[in-house]
Amino acid sequence: MADSPYDRYMKAEAASRAHGETCTRCSPNARCGDGQRLYESFTRLQDAYLAKQKELRG
């Protein structure tokens, strides 16, 4: 069964956080290329999830 939008967004957040905890080139204010890609994936999925929730709640 496919992951729900919430599950996908939470997995993306976990991947971004895990990368940030181990990458020596990332900081809270700047990210390496991989860190930026992971963070952008997380924010895109989060925005999509929240927009869908807002739509469902009217």
Short mmCIF file of C-alpha atoms in Angstrom, two decimals:
data_model
loop_
_atom_site.label_atom_id
_atom_site.label_comp_id
_atom_site.label_asym_id
_atom_site.label_seq_id
_atom_site.Cartn_x
_atom_site.Cartn_y
_atom_site.Cartn_z
CA MET A 1 0.00 0.00 0.00
CA ALA A 2 1.27 3.47 -0.87
CA ASP A 3 2.27 5.85 1.88
CA SER A 4 -0.23 8.54 2.78
CA PRO A 5 0.69 12.18 2.08
CA TYR A 6 1.29 12.62 5.81
CA ASP A 7 3.65 9.62 5.91
CA ARG A 8 5.59 10.91 2.89
CA TYR A 9 5.97 14.36 4.41
CA MET A 10 7.08 12.97 7.77
CA LYS A 11 9.63 10.65 6.09
CA ALA A 12 10.99 13.62 4.15
CA GLU A 13 11.27 15.61 7.39
CA ALA A 14 13.11 12.74 9.08
CA ALA A 15 15.51 12.40 6.14
CA SER A 16 16.22 16.14 6.13
CA ARG A 17 16.76 16.19 9.90
CA ALA A 18 19.01 13.10 9.85
CA HIS A 19 21.13 14.61 7.08
CA GLY A 20 21.46 17.88 8.99
CA GLU A 21 22.61 16.04 12.11
CA THR A 22 25.44 14.26 10.29
CA CYS A 23 26.52 16.66 7.53
CA THR A 24 29.49 18.82 8.45
CA ARG A 25 28.67 21.29 5.65
CA CYS A 26 25.10 22.01 6.78
CA SER A 27 24.07 24.51 9.45
CA PRO A 28 20.67 25.91 10.48
CA ASN A 29 21.27 28.88 8.15
CA ALA A 30 22.96 27.18 5.18
CA ARG A 31 22.71 23.76 3.57
CA CYS A 32 24.89 21.74 1.23
CA GLY A 33 23.41 20.64 -2.11
CA ASP A 34 22.02 17.38 -0.75
CA GLY A 35 20.73 19.08 2.39
CA GLN A 36 18.97 21.74 0.32
CA ARG A 37 17.37 19.10 -1.92
CA LEU A 38 16.12 17.15 1.12
CA TYR A 39 14.81 20.31 2.81
CA GLU A 40 13.00 21.43 -0.36
CA SER A 41 11.41 18.00 -0.71
CA PHE A 42 10.22 18.19 2.90
CA THR A 43 8.76 21.69 2.52
CA ARG A 44 7.06 20.82 -0.80
CA LEU A 45 5.43 17.72 0.72
CA GLN A 46 4.48 19.61 3.89
CA ASP A 47 2.88 22.42 1.87
CA ALA A 48 0.91 19.90 -0.20
CA TYR A 49 -0.27 18.04 2.90
CA LEU A 50 -1.34 21.23 4.70
CA ALA A 51 -3.12 22.57 1.61
CA LYS A 52 -5.08 19.32 1.33
CA GLN A 53 -6.00 19.47 5.02
CA LYS A 54 -7.20 23.04 4.61
CA GLU A 55 -9.25 22.01 1.57
CA LEU A 56 -10.84 19.11 3.44
CA ARG A 57 -11.76 21.28 6.41
CA GLY A 58 -13.30 23.92 4.21
#
